[in-house]
XYZ file of N, CA, C and O in Angstrom:
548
model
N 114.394 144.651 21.210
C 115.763 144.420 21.590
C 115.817 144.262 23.107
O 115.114 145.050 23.739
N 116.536 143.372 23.796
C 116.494 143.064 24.802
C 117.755 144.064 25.521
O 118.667 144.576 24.872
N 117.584 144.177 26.802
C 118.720 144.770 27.720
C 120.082 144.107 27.908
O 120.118 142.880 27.994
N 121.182 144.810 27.978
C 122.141 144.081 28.011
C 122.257 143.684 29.885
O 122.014 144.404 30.853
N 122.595 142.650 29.826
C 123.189 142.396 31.524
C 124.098 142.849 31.440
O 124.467 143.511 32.410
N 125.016 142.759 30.206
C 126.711 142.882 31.215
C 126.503 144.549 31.918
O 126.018 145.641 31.624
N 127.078 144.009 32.787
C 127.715 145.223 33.620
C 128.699 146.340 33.563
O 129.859 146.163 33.934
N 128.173 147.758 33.002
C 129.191 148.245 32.145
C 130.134 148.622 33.292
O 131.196 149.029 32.820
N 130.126 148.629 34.360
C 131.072 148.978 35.671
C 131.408 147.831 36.587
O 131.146 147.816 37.790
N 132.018 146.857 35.908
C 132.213 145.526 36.920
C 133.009 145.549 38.272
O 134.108 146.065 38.070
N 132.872 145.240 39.341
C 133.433 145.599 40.486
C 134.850 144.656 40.488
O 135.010 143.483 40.153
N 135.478 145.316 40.827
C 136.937 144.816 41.040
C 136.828 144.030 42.451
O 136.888 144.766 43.436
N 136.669 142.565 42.709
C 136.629 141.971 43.749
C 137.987 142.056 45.089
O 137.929 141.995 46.317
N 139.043 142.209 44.190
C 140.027 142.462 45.419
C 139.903 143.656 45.878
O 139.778 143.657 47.102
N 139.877 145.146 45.179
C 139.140 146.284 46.007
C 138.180 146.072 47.079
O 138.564 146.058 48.248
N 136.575 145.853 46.668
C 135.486 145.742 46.855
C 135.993 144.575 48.588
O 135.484 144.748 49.696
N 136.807 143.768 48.329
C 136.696 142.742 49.681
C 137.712 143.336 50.363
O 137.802 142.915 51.516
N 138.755 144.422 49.967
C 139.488 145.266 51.228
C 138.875 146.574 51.571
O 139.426 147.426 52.267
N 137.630 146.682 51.005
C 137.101 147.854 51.331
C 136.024 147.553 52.480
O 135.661 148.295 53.393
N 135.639 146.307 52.183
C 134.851 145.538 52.756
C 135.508 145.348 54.396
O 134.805 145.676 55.352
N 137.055 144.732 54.631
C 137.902 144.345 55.798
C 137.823 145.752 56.289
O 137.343 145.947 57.406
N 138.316 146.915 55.449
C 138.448 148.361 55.968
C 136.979 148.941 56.828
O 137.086 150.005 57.438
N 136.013 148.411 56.838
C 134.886 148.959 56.987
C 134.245 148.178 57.986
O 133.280 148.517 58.672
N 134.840 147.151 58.007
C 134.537 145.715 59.551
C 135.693 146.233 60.954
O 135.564 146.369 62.171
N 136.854 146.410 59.923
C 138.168 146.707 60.893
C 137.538 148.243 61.375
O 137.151 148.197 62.543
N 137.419 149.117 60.956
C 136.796 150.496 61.647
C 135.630 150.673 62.490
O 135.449 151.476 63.406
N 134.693 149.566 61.902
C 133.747 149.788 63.037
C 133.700 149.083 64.327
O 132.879 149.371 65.198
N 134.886 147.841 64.487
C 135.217 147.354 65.598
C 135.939 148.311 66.240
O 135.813 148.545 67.442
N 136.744 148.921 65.459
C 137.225 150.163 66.421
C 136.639 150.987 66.656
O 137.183 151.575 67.590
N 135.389 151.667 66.237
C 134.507 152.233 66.910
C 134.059 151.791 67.881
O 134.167 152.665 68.742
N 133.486 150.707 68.383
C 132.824 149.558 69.003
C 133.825 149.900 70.245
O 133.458 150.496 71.258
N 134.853 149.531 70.058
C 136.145 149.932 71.257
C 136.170 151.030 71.889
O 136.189 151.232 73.104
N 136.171 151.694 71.083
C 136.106 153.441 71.198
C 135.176 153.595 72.415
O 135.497 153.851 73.576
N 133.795 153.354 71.829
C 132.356 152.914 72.169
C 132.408 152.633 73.919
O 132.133 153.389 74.851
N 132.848 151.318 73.897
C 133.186 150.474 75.305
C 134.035 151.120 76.286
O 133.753 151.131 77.484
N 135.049 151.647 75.805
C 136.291 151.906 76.652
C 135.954 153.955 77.515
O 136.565 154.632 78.342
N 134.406 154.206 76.493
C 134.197 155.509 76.887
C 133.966 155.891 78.043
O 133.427 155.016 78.721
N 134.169 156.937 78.612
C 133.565 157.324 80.008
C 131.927 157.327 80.043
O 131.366 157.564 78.973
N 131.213 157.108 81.073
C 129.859 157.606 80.903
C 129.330 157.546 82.389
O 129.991 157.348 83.408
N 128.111 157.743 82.271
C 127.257 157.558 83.296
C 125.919 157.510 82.992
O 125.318 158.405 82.397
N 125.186 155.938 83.597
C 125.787 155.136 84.167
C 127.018 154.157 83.476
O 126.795 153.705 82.353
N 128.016 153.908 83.995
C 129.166 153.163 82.948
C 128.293 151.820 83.056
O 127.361 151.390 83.737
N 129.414 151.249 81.623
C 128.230 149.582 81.167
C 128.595 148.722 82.318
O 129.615 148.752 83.006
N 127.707 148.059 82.379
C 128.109 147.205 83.164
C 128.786 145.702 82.668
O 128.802 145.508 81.452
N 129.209 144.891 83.348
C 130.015 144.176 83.022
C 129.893 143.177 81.659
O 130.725 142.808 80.830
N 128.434 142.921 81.838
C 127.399 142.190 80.811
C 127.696 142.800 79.594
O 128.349 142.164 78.767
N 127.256 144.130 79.314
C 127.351 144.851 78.725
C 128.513 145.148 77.771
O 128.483 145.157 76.540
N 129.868 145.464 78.852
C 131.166 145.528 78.256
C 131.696 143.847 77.502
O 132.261 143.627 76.430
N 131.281 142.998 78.465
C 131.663 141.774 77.415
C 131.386 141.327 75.947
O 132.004 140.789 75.029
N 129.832 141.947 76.254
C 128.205 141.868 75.165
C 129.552 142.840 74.060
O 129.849 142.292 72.998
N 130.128 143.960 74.344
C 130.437 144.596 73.667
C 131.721 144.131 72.906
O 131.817 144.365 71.701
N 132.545 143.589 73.472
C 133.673 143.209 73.016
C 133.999 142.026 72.350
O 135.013 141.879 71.667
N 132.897 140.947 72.605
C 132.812 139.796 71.926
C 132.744 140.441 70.375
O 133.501 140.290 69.416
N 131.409 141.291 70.555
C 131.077 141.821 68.894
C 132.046 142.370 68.601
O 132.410 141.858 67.542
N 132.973 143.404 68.996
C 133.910 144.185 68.197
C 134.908 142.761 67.760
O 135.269 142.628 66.591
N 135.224 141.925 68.636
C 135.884 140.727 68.136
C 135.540 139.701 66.909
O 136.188 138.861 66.285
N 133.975 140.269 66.871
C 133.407 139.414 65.903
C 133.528 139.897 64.410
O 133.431 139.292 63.342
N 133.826 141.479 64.794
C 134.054 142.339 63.456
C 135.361 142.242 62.927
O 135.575 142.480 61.738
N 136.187 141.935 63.659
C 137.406 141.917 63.361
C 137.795 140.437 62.982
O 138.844 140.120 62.421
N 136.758 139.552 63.385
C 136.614 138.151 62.555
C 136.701 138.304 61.035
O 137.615 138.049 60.251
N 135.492 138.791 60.861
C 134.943 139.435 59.623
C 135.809 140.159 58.969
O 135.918 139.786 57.801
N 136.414 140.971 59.229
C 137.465 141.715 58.483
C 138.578 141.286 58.429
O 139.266 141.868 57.591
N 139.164 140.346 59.077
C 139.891 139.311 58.827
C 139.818 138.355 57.139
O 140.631 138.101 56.250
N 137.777 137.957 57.498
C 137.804 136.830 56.375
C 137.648 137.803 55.084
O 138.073 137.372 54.012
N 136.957 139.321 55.141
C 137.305 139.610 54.096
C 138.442 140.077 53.181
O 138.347 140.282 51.971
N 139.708 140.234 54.071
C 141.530 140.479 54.002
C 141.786 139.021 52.940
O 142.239 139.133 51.801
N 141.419 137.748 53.534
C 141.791 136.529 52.912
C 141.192 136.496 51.917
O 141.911 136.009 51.044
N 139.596 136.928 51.308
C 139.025 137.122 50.530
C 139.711 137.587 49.193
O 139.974 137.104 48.091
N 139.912 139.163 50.080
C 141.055 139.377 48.867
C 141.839 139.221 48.148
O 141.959 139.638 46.996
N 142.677 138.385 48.963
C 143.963 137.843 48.674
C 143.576 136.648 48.128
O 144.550 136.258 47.484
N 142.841 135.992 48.051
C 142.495 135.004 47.420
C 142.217 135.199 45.752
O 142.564 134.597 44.736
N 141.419 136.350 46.055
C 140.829 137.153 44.888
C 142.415 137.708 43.859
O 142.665 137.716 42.654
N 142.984 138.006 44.773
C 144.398 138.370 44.216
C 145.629 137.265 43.850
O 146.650 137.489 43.200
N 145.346 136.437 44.264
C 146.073 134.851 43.723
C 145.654 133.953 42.355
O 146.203 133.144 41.607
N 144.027 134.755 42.530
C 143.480 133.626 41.132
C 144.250 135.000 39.501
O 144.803 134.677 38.449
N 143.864 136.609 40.113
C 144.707 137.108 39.205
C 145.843 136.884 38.910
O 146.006 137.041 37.700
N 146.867 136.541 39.511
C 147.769 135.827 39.197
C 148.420 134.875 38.975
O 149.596 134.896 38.610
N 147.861 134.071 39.131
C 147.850 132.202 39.063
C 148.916 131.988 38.085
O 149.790 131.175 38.388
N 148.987 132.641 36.862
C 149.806 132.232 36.062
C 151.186 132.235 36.483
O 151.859 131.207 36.402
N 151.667 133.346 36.938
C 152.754 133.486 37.803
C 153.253 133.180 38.969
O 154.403 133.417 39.339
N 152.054 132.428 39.824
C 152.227 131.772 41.232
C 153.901 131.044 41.460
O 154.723 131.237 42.355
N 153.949 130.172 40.255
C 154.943 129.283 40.191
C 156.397 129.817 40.229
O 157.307 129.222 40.805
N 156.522 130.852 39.643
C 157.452 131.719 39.397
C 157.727 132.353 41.183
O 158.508 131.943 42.042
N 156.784 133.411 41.216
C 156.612 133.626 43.041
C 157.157 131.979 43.715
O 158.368 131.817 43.863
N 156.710 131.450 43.888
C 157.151 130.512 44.809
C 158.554 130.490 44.572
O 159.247 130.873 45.515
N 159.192 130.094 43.422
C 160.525 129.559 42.944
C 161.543 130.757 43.427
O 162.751 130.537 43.514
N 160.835 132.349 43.809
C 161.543 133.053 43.852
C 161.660 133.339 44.900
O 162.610 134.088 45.127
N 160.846 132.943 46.009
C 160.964 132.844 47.473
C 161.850 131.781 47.708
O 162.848 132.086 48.362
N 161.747 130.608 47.345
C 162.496 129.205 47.549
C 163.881 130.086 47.413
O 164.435 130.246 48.500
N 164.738 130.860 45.965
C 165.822 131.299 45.797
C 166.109 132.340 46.853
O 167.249 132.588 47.247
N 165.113 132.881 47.250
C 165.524 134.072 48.274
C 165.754 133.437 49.386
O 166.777 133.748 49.996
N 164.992 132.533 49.865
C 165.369 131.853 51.030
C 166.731 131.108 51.248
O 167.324 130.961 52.317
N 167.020 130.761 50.264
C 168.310 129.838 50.413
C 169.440 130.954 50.358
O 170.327 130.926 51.212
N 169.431 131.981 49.330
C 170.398 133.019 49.363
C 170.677 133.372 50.735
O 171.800 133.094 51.156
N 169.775 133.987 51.576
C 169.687 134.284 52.734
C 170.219 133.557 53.540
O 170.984 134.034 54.378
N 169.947 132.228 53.488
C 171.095 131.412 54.164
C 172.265 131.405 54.105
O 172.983 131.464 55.104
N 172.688 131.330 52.905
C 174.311 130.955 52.351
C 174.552 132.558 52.597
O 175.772 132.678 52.486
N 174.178 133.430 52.786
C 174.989 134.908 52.215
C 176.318 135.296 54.116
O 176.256 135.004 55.310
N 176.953 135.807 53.505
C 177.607 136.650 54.352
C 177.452 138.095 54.413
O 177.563 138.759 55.443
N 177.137 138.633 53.028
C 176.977 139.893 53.222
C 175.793 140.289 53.317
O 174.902 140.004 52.517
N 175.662 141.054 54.406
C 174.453 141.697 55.349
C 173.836 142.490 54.460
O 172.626 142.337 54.625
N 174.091 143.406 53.438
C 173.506 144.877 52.785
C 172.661 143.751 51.513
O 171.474 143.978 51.275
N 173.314 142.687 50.840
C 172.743 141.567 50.166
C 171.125 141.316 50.870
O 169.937 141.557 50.656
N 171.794 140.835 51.584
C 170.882 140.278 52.638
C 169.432 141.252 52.908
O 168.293 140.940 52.563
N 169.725 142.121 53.405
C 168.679 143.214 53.413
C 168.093 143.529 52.379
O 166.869 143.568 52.508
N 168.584 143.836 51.134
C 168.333 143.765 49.797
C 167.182 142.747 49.474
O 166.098 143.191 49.095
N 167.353 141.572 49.594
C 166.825 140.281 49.622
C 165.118 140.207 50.486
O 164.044 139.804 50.039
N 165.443 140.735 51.749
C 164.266 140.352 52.332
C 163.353 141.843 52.147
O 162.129 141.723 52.118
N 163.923 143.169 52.028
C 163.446 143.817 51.396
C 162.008 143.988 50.125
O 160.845 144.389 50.164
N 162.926 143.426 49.103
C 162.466 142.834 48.186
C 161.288 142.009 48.228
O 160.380 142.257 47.435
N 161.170 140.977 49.119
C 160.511 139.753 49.421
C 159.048 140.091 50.287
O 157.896 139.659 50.306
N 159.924 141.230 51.041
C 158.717 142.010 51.861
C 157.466 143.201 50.920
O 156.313 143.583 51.118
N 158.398 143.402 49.999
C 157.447 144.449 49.087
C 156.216 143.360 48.170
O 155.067 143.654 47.840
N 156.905 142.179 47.964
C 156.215 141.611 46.945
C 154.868 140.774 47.798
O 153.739 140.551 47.360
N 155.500 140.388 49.270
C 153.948 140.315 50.260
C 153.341 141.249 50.143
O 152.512 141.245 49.233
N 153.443 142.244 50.842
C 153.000 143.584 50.972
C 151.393 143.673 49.703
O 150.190 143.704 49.965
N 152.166 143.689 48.303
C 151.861 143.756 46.828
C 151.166 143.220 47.215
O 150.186 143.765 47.722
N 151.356 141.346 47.170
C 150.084 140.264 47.180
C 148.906 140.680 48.090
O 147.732 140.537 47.748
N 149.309 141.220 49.304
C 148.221 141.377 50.010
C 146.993 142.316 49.872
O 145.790 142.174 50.092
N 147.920 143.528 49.332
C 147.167 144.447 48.880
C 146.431 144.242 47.563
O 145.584 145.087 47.269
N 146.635 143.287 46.786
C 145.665 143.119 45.857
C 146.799 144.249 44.541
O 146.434 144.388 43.373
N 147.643 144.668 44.897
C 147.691 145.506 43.694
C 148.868 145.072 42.596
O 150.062 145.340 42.733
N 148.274 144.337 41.463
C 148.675 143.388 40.651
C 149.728 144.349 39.684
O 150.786 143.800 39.378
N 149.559 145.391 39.314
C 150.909 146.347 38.988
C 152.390 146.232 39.500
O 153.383 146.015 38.806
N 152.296 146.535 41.676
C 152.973 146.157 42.173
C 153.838 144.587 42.490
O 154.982 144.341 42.870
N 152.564 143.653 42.093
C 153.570 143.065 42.336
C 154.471 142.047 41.065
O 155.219 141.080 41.215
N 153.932 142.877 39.635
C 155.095 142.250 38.707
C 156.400 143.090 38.643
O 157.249 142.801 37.799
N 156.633 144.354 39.703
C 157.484 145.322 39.772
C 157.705 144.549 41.111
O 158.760 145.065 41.482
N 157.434 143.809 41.887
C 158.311 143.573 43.111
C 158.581 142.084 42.594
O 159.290 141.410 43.341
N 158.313 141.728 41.913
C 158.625 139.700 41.149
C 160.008 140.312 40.922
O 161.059 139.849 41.367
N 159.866 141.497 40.117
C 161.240 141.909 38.869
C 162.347 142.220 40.395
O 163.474 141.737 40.504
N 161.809 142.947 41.240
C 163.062 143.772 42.232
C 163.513 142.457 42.969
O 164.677 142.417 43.367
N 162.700 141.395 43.181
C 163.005 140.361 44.010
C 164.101 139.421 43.096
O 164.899 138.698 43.692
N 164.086 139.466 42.072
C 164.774 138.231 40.721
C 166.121 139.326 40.847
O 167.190 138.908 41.291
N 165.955 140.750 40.414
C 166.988 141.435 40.677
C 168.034 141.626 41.923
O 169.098 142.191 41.670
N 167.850 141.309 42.872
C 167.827 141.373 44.324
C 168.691 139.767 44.627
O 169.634 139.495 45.371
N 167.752 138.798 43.540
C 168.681 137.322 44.150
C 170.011 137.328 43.560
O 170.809 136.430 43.828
């Protein structure tokens, strides 16, 4: 009998690529930390640039793995993309036409939780912020 491949613990790619940004984004801030320390002899100029390019370079990186995610978090939802859009398009125009301000807040509220959601990858949240945003228009 042969071994199974599948993977009985499959990695959740939108986790795995913000854990990934979390771990680029911290060690550039170490890197900072690092540079900006007192010492003796302090770096010299070479040195401090040498240093800051890289922390910049980490924060490249943790950048592309943020989009990663979110990318990763768009194909989970794909089915519903269309819906999201249509419901930004309605929020946007509400927002225009509205007079009342507490509406209004309501609205971008709403709109802000369901980014928030997308970004974070957490696909629970954001069929509970689709619903508060449809509720909200």
């Amino acid at each position: 009998m042969a071994a199974s491949t599948t993977n009985p613990n499959p990695i959740d790619p939108v986790a795995e690529a913000n854990n990934l940004a979390n771990s680029f984004y911290a060690l550039s801030q170490a890197v900072d930390t690092f540079r900006f320390a007192a010492r003796t002899p302090p770096l010299t100029d070479i040195q401090a640039g040498q240093l800051k390019d890289e922390s910049q370079a980490l924060d490249n990186r943790a950048h592309y793995f943020t989009a990663q995610a979110i990318g990763a978090t768009l194909q989970t939802i794909q089915s519903d993309l269309a819906n999201i859009k249509t419901l930004i398009a309605q929020a946007q125009q509400q927002v225009q036409n509205l007079n009342d301000v507490d509406k209004a807040v309501k609205i971008v509220t709403s709109a802000l939780s369901l980014g928030a959601a997308i970004a974070a990858g957490n696909v629970a949240n954001i069929g509970t912020s689709v619903q508060a945003l449809a509720g909200a228009i």
